[in-house]
Structures are given as C-alpha cells and as structure tokens.
C-alpha cells in the first residue's frame, strides 16, 4: 500500500516544476518582447537616421559636380553681360547653353530672364514664363529663394516632359540685382542608376520626399512620383 503523503509530495513536486517552467517561460517571453522593442527603437532612432544620413551624404557628393556647373553658369561674365546688354542676340546665348550641355554631358541647360521672361535653351527660346502658368511656378519659387540654388525634380518642357533633376541657380548682376535663373538638368534614369547602386550597397529602399510631402522614388531602373 502506497502512503497518501507520497502522492501529495509527488503532486507538489509536479506543481512546483510546472510553476517554475511557467515562470521561466514567462520571463523568457517578456525578455523577448522587451528586447524586440529595444531593437526596434534602436533601429528607428539610431540606425535608420544614420543610414539615411550616410545615403544622403553619398548622393550629395554625386550632385556636387552638377551644382558646381550650374554655379559656374550663374557667375559667368558672358551670361551676365549678355543679359545686361539687353538680350539682343538669342543665338549667342543658345550657343553658350549648347556648349555647356555638350561639354558636361547634361540632359538640358537653360536660362530664364527676369526682365523678358524668356526661357532660353540650347535650341533657342522655348517660351515666355508667366506667373499665372502652373508649369512656370518653379521659376517664381526660385526667384524668391533665400538660398543660391535648389535641386528640384520636375518635367523638362524642352525634352518632351521627361522627368528630370534640375539644379536651378539664381543669377545676379554686378550690383547684386536678380536677373534670372540658370542651370542644368539630369535625366531621372541617370539618378536612378546612382540610387540603385546605393540601394544595393545599403540594402535599403530609397525615397526622396519634397517639402510639400510628395514622394519621389528613384532606383531599380525606375523613377516616379507618389
């Protein structure tokens, strides 16, 4: 005959073992979720901003050359003197813009005059910008900039509305008066190739967000507006 106390002792041991197992499991589960939360916060607050900063810095380096080209155009004495002489010979400016485009391999080059409103390209006068034309809003935004230039994603009216990265640089005369905007454009495909390289390198999907909140994506052979 088995004594009842033996069963009680065994039951107690089983109960204690179950409680210990449940306790260890609960602690492990809590630790897992706490660690998961900590890792998520570290990624969001530290790793992602750091990666974004690194990617942004790398892309900025690739855009330094186009910015320098646009800056050189904005400070070119020929361009400023031509405007101050009254924009008398449009062919002279067209040759200048075409030479810039061909020499540096740009997709487009342009100058918009504040006085006449003419939009000049390497092929001649494209149009006259107007404040009431939505597609000309970029020019008046650039005119009112506090910075010397902007990098903007827009369609290129001189090239069948192709999606283009523009470096829009403000131009001033020798007395510091604003006389227009100039710069070059890069094809979205060229920027897509650059971004695709960084997506592969950093293993991230890269987006650009404009100040207005519009999402622009480049990479993997595609470019689009969201």
PDB file of C-alpha atoms in Angstrom:
ATOM      1  CA  UNK A   1       0.000   0.000   0.000  1.00  0.00           C
ATOM      2  CA  UNK A   2       1.391   3.427  -1.078  1.00  0.00           C
ATOM      3  CA  UNK A   3       1.187   6.080   1.583  1.00  0.00           C
ATOM      4  CA  UNK A   4      -1.024   9.121   0.616  1.00  0.00           C
ATOM      5  CA  UNK A   5       1.770  11.513   1.583  1.00  0.00           C
ATOM      6  CA  UNK A   6       3.920  10.139  -1.245  1.00  0.00           C
ATOM      7  CA  UNK A   7       1.230  11.151  -3.748  1.00  0.00           C
ATOM      8  CA  UNK A   8       0.951  14.585  -2.123  1.00  0.00           C
ATOM      9  CA  UNK A   9       4.714  15.031  -2.300  1.00  0.00           C
ATOM     10  CA  UNK A  10       4.813  13.979  -5.940  1.00  0.00           C
ATOM     11  CA  UNK A  11       1.906  16.257  -6.802  1.00  0.00           C
ATOM     12  CA  UNK A  12       3.637  19.124  -5.032  1.00  0.00           C
ATOM     13  CA  UNK A  13       6.867  18.494  -6.944  1.00  0.00           C
ATOM     14  CA  UNK A  14       4.993  18.337 -10.239  1.00  0.00           C
ATOM     15  CA  UNK A  15       3.167  21.563  -9.358  1.00  0.00           C
ATOM     16  CA  UNK A  16       6.401  23.301  -8.385  1.00  0.00           C
ATOM     17  CA  UNK A  17       8.074  22.115 -11.579  1.00  0.00           C
ATOM     18  CA  UNK A  18       5.132  23.386 -13.616  1.00  0.00           C
ATOM     19  CA  UNK A  19       5.222  26.727 -11.820  1.00  0.00           C
ATOM     20  CA  UNK A  20       8.970  27.037 -12.344  1.00  0.00           C
ATOM     21  CA  UNK A  21       8.613  26.170 -16.021  1.00  0.00           C
ATOM     22  CA  UNK A  22       5.775  28.660 -16.418  1.00  0.00           C
ATOM     23  CA  UNK A  23       7.824  31.304 -14.604  1.00  0.00           C
ATOM     24  CA  UNK A  24      10.893  30.739 -16.760  1.00  0.00           C
ATOM     25  CA  UNK A  25       8.730  30.747 -19.890  1.00  0.00           C
ATOM     26  CA  UNK A  26       7.017  33.991 -18.853  1.00  0.00           C
ATOM     27  CA  UNK A  27      10.366  35.642 -18.073  1.00  0.00           C
ATOM     28  CA  UNK A  28      11.800  34.478 -21.395  1.00  0.00           C
ATOM     29  CA  UNK A  29       8.708  35.716 -23.245  1.00  0.00           C
ATOM     30  CA  UNK A  30       8.821  39.100 -21.519  1.00  0.00           C
ATOM     31  CA  UNK A  31      12.545  39.335 -22.219  1.00  0.00           C
ATOM     32  CA  UNK A  32      11.921  38.553 -25.882  1.00  0.00           C
ATOM     33  CA  UNK A  33       9.342  41.312 -26.286  1.00  0.00           C
ATOM     34  CA  UNK A  34      11.430  43.802 -24.314  1.00  0.00           C
ATOM     35  CA  UNK A  35      14.477  43.001 -26.453  1.00  0.00           C
ATOM     36  CA  UNK A  36      12.403  43.206 -29.618  1.00  0.00           C
ATOM     37  CA  UNK A  37      11.061  46.606 -28.592  1.00  0.00           C
ATOM     38  CA  UNK A  38      14.545  47.833 -27.677  1.00  0.00           C
ATOM     39  CA  UNK A  39      15.959  46.653 -31.002  1.00  0.00           C
ATOM     40  CA  UNK A  40      13.089  48.278 -32.916  1.00  0.00           C
ATOM     41  CA  UNK A  41      13.612  51.565 -31.087  1.00  0.00           C
ATOM     42  CA  UNK A  42      17.360  51.407 -31.717  1.00  0.00           C
ATOM     43  CA  UNK A  43      16.778  50.816 -35.431  1.00  0.00           C
ATOM     44  CA  UNK A  44      14.217  53.622 -35.704  1.00  0.00           C
ATOM     45  CA  UNK A  45      16.055  56.156 -33.541  1.00  0.00           C
ATOM     46  CA  UNK A  46      19.675  55.372 -34.395  1.00  0.00           C
ATOM     47  CA  UNK A  47      20.347  53.002 -37.294  1.00  0.00           C
ATOM     48  CA  UNK A  48      17.793  54.363 -39.780  1.00  0.00           C
ATOM     49  CA  UNK A  49      18.680  58.049 -39.256  1.00  0.00           C
ATOM     50  CA  UNK A  50      22.373  57.176 -39.503  1.00  0.00           C
ATOM     51  CA  UNK A  51      21.821  55.173 -42.691  1.00  0.00           C
ATOM     52  CA  UNK A  52      19.675  57.972 -44.143  1.00  0.00           C
ATOM     53  CA  UNK A  53      22.395  60.499 -43.349  1.00  0.00           C
ATOM     54  CA  UNK A  54      25.033  58.301 -44.974  1.00  0.00           C
ATOM     55  CA  UNK A  55      22.935  57.765 -48.095  1.00  0.00           C
ATOM     56  CA  UNK A  56      22.075  61.471 -48.305  1.00  0.00           C
ATOM     57  CA  UNK A  57      25.753  62.415 -47.981  1.00  0.00           C
ATOM     58  CA  UNK A  58      26.749  59.978 -50.722  1.00  0.00           C
ATOM     59  CA  UNK A  59      24.055  61.230 -53.099  1.00  0.00           C
ATOM     60  CA  UNK A  60      25.019  64.823 -52.333  1.00  0.00           C
ATOM     61  CA  UNK A  61      28.575  64.009 -53.413  1.00  0.00           C
ATOM     62  CA  UNK A  62      27.269  62.761 -56.759  1.00  0.00           C
ATOM     63  CA  UNK A  63      25.317  66.010 -57.187  1.00  0.00           C
ATOM     64  CA  UNK A  64      28.255  68.275 -56.311  1.00  0.00           C
ATOM     65  CA  UNK A  65      29.526  68.357 -59.904  1.00  0.00           C
ATOM     66  CA  UNK A  66      26.164  69.401 -61.446  1.00  0.00           C
ATOM     67  CA  UNK A  67      25.773  72.049 -58.728  1.00  0.00           C
ATOM     68  CA  UNK A  68      29.251  73.405 -59.470  1.00  0.00           C
ATOM     69  CA  UNK A  69      28.440  73.521 -63.186  1.00  0.00           C
ATOM     70  CA  UNK A  70      25.246  75.480 -62.512  1.00  0.00           C
ATOM     71  CA  UNK A  71      27.122  77.794 -60.148  1.00  0.00           C
ATOM     72  CA  UNK A  72      29.739  78.445 -62.839  1.00  0.00           C
ATOM     73  CA  UNK A  73      26.970  79.303 -65.314  1.00  0.00           C
ATOM     74  CA  UNK A  74      25.332  81.686 -62.842  1.00  0.00           C
ATOM     75  CA  UNK A  75      28.615  83.553 -62.293  1.00  0.00           C
ATOM     76  CA  UNK A  76      29.760  83.500 -65.912  1.00  0.00           C
ATOM     77  CA  UNK A  77      30.534  87.052 -67.087  1.00  0.00           C
ATOM     78  CA  UNK A  78      29.361  86.283 -70.631  1.00  0.00           C
ATOM     79  CA  UNK A  79      25.883  85.332 -69.421  1.00  0.00           C
ATOM     80  CA  UNK A  80      25.545  88.356 -67.163  1.00  0.00           C
ATOM     81  CA  UNK A  81      26.956  90.777 -69.742  1.00  0.00           C
ATOM     82  CA  UNK A  82      24.649  89.347 -72.411  1.00  0.00           C
ATOM     83  CA  UNK A  83      21.613  89.986 -70.205  1.00  0.00           C
ATOM     84  CA  UNK A  84      22.778  93.484 -69.266  1.00  0.00           C
ATOM     85  CA  UNK A  85      23.246  94.336 -72.957  1.00  0.00           C
ATOM     86  CA  UNK A  86      19.544  93.726 -73.469  1.00  0.00           C
ATOM     87  CA  UNK A  87      19.401  90.090 -74.646  1.00  0.00           C
ATOM     88  CA  UNK A  88      19.977  91.312 -78.197  1.00  0.00           C
ATOM     89  CA  UNK A  89      21.205  88.123 -79.878  1.00  0.00           C
ATOM     90  CA  UNK A  90      19.471  84.966 -78.671  1.00  0.00           C
ATOM     91  CA  UNK A  91      21.732  82.788 -80.837  1.00  0.00           C
ATOM     92  CA  UNK A  92      24.756  83.792 -78.757  1.00  0.00           C
ATOM     93  CA  UNK A  93      23.143  82.526 -75.574  1.00  0.00           C
ATOM     94  CA  UNK A  94      21.864  79.384 -77.306  1.00  0.00           C
ATOM     95  CA  UNK A  95      25.412  78.541 -78.380  1.00  0.00           C
ATOM     96  CA  UNK A  96      26.613  79.114 -74.819  1.00  0.00           C
ATOM     97  CA  UNK A  97      23.923  76.832 -73.383  1.00  0.00           C
ATOM     98  CA  UNK A  98      24.524  74.166 -76.025  1.00  0.00           C
ATOM     99  CA  UNK A  99      28.251  74.202 -75.297  1.00  0.00           C
ATOM    100  CA  UNK A 100      27.592  73.724 -71.572  1.00  0.00           C
ATOM    101  CA  UNK A 101      25.222  70.869 -72.308  1.00  0.00           C
ATOM    102  CA  UNK A 102      27.636  69.066 -74.623  1.00  0.00           C
ATOM    103  CA  UNK A 103      30.800  69.711 -72.623  1.00  0.00           C
ATOM    104  CA  UNK A 104      29.413  68.381 -69.358  1.00  0.00           C
ATOM    105  CA  UNK A 105      27.042  65.753 -70.737  1.00  0.00           C
ATOM    106  CA  UNK A 106      23.947  67.362 -69.239  1.00  0.00           C
ATOM    107  CA  UNK A 107      20.454  66.385 -70.345  1.00  0.00           C
ATOM    108  CA  UNK A 108      19.465  70.038 -70.659  1.00  0.00           C
ATOM    109  CA  UNK A 109      20.749  73.550 -69.933  1.00  0.00           C
ATOM    110  CA  UNK A 110      18.716  76.720 -69.620  1.00  0.00           C
ATOM    111  CA  UNK A 111      18.440  80.364 -68.654  1.00  0.00           C
ATOM    112  CA  UNK A 112      15.250  82.237 -67.781  1.00  0.00           C
ATOM    113  CA  UNK A 113      15.406  86.032 -67.888  1.00  0.00           C
ATOM    114  CA  UNK A 114      13.711  88.025 -65.152  1.00  0.00           C
ATOM    115  CA  UNK A 115      13.369  91.061 -67.443  1.00  0.00           C
ATOM    116  CA  UNK A 116      11.917  89.461 -70.574  1.00  0.00           C
ATOM    117  CA  UNK A 117      10.553  86.231 -69.112  1.00  0.00           C
ATOM    118  CA  UNK A 118      12.086  84.250 -71.977  1.00  0.00           C
ATOM    119  CA  UNK A 119      13.080  80.640 -71.301  1.00  0.00           C
ATOM    120  CA  UNK A 120      16.272  80.048 -73.280  1.00  0.00           C
ATOM    121  CA  UNK A 121      17.723  76.615 -74.117  1.00  0.00           C
ATOM    122  CA  UNK A 122      20.485  75.360 -76.390  1.00  0.00           C
ATOM    123  CA  UNK A 123      17.917  75.223 -79.197  1.00  0.00           C
ATOM    124  CA  UNK A 124      16.704  78.804 -78.766  1.00  0.00           C
ATOM    125  CA  UNK A 125      13.763  80.427 -76.985  1.00  0.00           C
ATOM    126  CA  UNK A 126      11.417  77.776 -75.637  1.00  0.00           C
ATOM    127  CA  UNK A 127       8.686  80.015 -74.239  1.00  0.00           C
ATOM    128  CA  UNK A 128       7.930  83.008 -72.046  1.00  0.00           C
ATOM    129  CA  UNK A 129       7.238  82.209 -68.386  1.00  0.00           C
ATOM    130  CA  UNK A 130       4.119  83.646 -66.766  1.00  0.00           C
ATOM    131  CA  UNK A 131       3.070  83.928 -63.107  1.00  0.00           C
ATOM    132  CA  UNK A 132      -0.378  82.507 -63.913  1.00  0.00           C
ATOM    133  CA  UNK A 133       1.016  79.381 -65.605  1.00  0.00           C
ATOM    134  CA  UNK A 134       1.241  76.443 -63.139  1.00  0.00           C
ATOM    135  CA  UNK A 135       4.115  74.877 -65.069  1.00  0.00           C
ATOM    136  CA  UNK A 136       6.143  78.051 -64.553  1.00  0.00           C
ATOM    137  CA  UNK A 137       5.691  78.097 -60.781  1.00  0.00           C
ATOM    138  CA  UNK A 138       9.196  76.697 -60.312  1.00  0.00           C
ATOM    139  CA  UNK A 139      10.760  79.884 -61.707  1.00  0.00           C
ATOM    140  CA  UNK A 140       8.959  82.215 -59.312  1.00  0.00           C
ATOM    141  CA  UNK A 141       9.795  79.887 -56.448  1.00  0.00           C
ATOM    142  CA  UNK A 142      13.481  80.060 -57.400  1.00  0.00           C
ATOM    143  CA  UNK A 143      13.284  83.839 -57.759  1.00  0.00           C
ATOM    144  CA  UNK A 144      12.078  84.115 -54.165  1.00  0.00           C
ATOM    145  CA  UNK A 145      14.583  81.655 -52.701  1.00  0.00           C
ATOM    146  CA  UNK A 146      16.841  82.750 -49.866  1.00  0.00           C
ATOM    147  CA  UNK A 147      19.430  80.165 -50.912  1.00  0.00           C
ATOM    148  CA  UNK A 148      21.549  80.466 -54.054  1.00  0.00           C
ATOM    149  CA  UNK A 149      20.059  77.386 -55.682  1.00  0.00           C
ATOM    150  CA  UNK A 150      17.699  74.440 -55.371  1.00  0.00           C
ATOM    151  CA  UNK A 151      17.694  70.841 -56.560  1.00  0.00           C
ATOM    152  CA  UNK A 152      14.262  70.019 -57.912  1.00  0.00           C
ATOM    153  CA  UNK A 153      12.508  67.090 -59.594  1.00  0.00           C
ATOM    154  CA  UNK A 154      10.272  68.239 -62.418  1.00  0.00           C
ATOM    155  CA  UNK A 155       9.314  67.559 -66.013  1.00  0.00           C
ATOM    156  CA  UNK A 156      11.508  69.061 -68.736  1.00  0.00           C
ATOM    157  CA  UNK A 157       9.361  71.043 -71.176  1.00  0.00           C
ATOM    158  CA  UNK A 158      12.308  71.256 -73.574  1.00  0.00           C
ATOM    159  CA  UNK A 159      12.586  67.446 -73.747  1.00  0.00           C
ATOM    160  CA  UNK A 160       9.083  66.038 -74.181  1.00  0.00           C
ATOM    161  CA  UNK A 161       8.219  66.393 -70.468  1.00  0.00           C
ATOM    162  CA  UNK A 162      10.877  63.876 -69.416  1.00  0.00           C
ATOM    163  CA  UNK A 163      11.245  63.523 -65.655  1.00  0.00           C
ATOM    164  CA  UNK A 164      14.403  65.461 -64.819  1.00  0.00           C
ATOM    165  CA  UNK A 165      16.540  66.515 -61.865  1.00  0.00           C
ATOM    166  CA  UNK A 166      17.130  70.274 -62.184  1.00  0.00           C
ATOM    167  CA  UNK A 167      19.761  72.365 -60.453  1.00  0.00           C
ATOM    168  CA  UNK A 168      18.182  75.822 -60.543  1.00  0.00           C
ATOM    169  CA  UNK A 169      20.705  78.565 -59.758  1.00  0.00           C
ATOM    170  CA  UNK A 170      19.870  82.233 -59.185  1.00  0.00           C
ATOM    171  CA  UNK A 171      21.754  84.785 -61.318  1.00  0.00           C
ATOM    172  CA  UNK A 172      22.649  88.326 -60.199  1.00  0.00           C
ATOM    173  CA  UNK A 173      24.243  91.288 -61.945  1.00  0.00           C
ATOM    174  CA  UNK A 174      27.377  93.011 -60.681  1.00  0.00           C
ATOM    175  CA  UNK A 175      25.348  95.142 -58.276  1.00  0.00           C
ATOM    176  CA  UNK A 176      23.650  92.121 -56.724  1.00  0.00           C
ATOM    177  CA  UNK A 177      20.316  92.550 -58.513  1.00  0.00           C
ATOM    178  CA  UNK A 178      18.455  89.392 -59.504  1.00  0.00           C
ATOM    179  CA  UNK A 179      18.364  88.943 -63.292  1.00  0.00           C
ATOM    180  CA  UNK A 180      17.252  85.347 -63.814  1.00  0.00           C
ATOM    181  CA  UNK A 181      17.771  81.646 -63.193  1.00  0.00           C
ATOM    182  CA  UNK A 182      20.087  79.207 -64.927  1.00  0.00           C
ATOM    183  CA  UNK A 183      21.295  75.648 -64.548  1.00  0.00           C
ATOM    184  CA  UNK A 184      21.326  72.163 -65.966  1.00  0.00           C
ATOM    185  CA  UNK A 185      19.118  69.096 -65.840  1.00  0.00           C
ATOM    186  CA  UNK A 186      20.000  65.447 -65.291  1.00  0.00           C
ATOM    187  CA  UNK A 187      17.885  62.591 -66.562  1.00  0.00           C
ATOM    188  CA  UNK A 188      15.920  60.673 -63.978  1.00  0.00           C
ATOM    189  CA  UNK A 189      17.454  57.477 -65.382  1.00  0.00           C
ATOM    190  CA  UNK A 190      20.946  58.730 -64.538  1.00  0.00           C
ATOM    191  CA  UNK A 191      19.897  59.445 -60.968  1.00  0.00           C
ATOM    192  CA  UNK A 192      18.074  56.107 -60.830  1.00  0.00           C
ATOM    193  CA  UNK A 193      21.309  54.295 -61.591  1.00  0.00           C
ATOM    194  CA  UNK A 194      23.085  56.164 -58.796  1.00  0.00           C
ATOM    195  CA  UNK A 195      20.297  55.423 -56.317  1.00  0.00           C
ATOM    196  CA  UNK A 196      20.118  51.765 -57.391  1.00  0.00           C
ATOM    197  CA  UNK A 197      23.793  51.409 -56.502  1.00  0.00           C
ATOM    198  CA  UNK A 198      23.168  52.818 -53.033  1.00  0.00           C
ATOM    199  CA  UNK A 199      20.097  50.627 -52.524  1.00  0.00           C
ATOM    200  CA  UNK A 200      22.235  47.585 -53.230  1.00  0.00           C
ATOM    201  CA  UNK A 201      25.079  48.869 -51.083  1.00  0.00           C
ATOM    202  CA  UNK A 202      22.994  49.843 -48.049  1.00  0.00           C
ATOM    203  CA  UNK A 203      20.235  47.242 -48.629  1.00  0.00           C
ATOM    204  CA  UNK A 204      17.552  49.874 -48.236  1.00  0.00           C
ATOM    205  CA  UNK A 205      14.726  51.224 -50.392  1.00  0.00           C
ATOM    206  CA  UNK A 206      15.457  54.897 -51.023  1.00  0.00           C
ATOM    207  CA  UNK A 207      12.797  57.573 -51.340  1.00  0.00           C
ATOM    208  CA  UNK A 208      13.002  61.335 -51.654  1.00  0.00           C
ATOM    209  CA  UNK A 209      10.300  63.467 -50.059  1.00  0.00           C
ATOM    210  CA  UNK A 210       9.737  67.022 -51.225  1.00  0.00           C
ATOM    211  CA  UNK A 211       8.860  69.767 -48.693  1.00  0.00           C
ATOM    212  CA  UNK A 212       5.234  69.621 -49.873  1.00  0.00           C
ATOM    213  CA  UNK A 213       5.118  65.932 -48.938  1.00  0.00           C
ATOM    214  CA  UNK A 214       5.249  64.473 -52.443  1.00  0.00           C
ATOM    215  CA  UNK A 215       7.232  61.233 -52.501  1.00  0.00           C
ATOM    216  CA  UNK A 216       9.705  60.745 -55.338  1.00  0.00           C
ATOM    217  CA  UNK A 217      11.278  57.335 -55.803  1.00  0.00           C
ATOM    218  CA  UNK A 218      14.355  56.562 -57.853  1.00  0.00           C
ATOM    219  CA  UNK A 219      16.118  53.264 -58.173  1.00  0.00           C
ATOM    220  CA  UNK A 220      15.859  49.766 -59.597  1.00  0.00           C
ATOM    221  CA  UNK A 221      15.572  51.265 -63.058  1.00  0.00           C
ATOM    222  CA  UNK A 222      12.514  53.308 -62.236  1.00  0.00           C
ATOM    223  CA  UNK A 223      11.605  56.799 -61.236  1.00  0.00           C
ATOM    224  CA  UNK A 224       8.235  58.023 -60.173  1.00  0.00           C
ATOM    225  CA  UNK A 225       6.169  60.492 -58.259  1.00  0.00           C
ATOM    226  CA  UNK A 226       3.904  59.466 -55.433  1.00  0.00           C
TER     227      UNK A 226
END
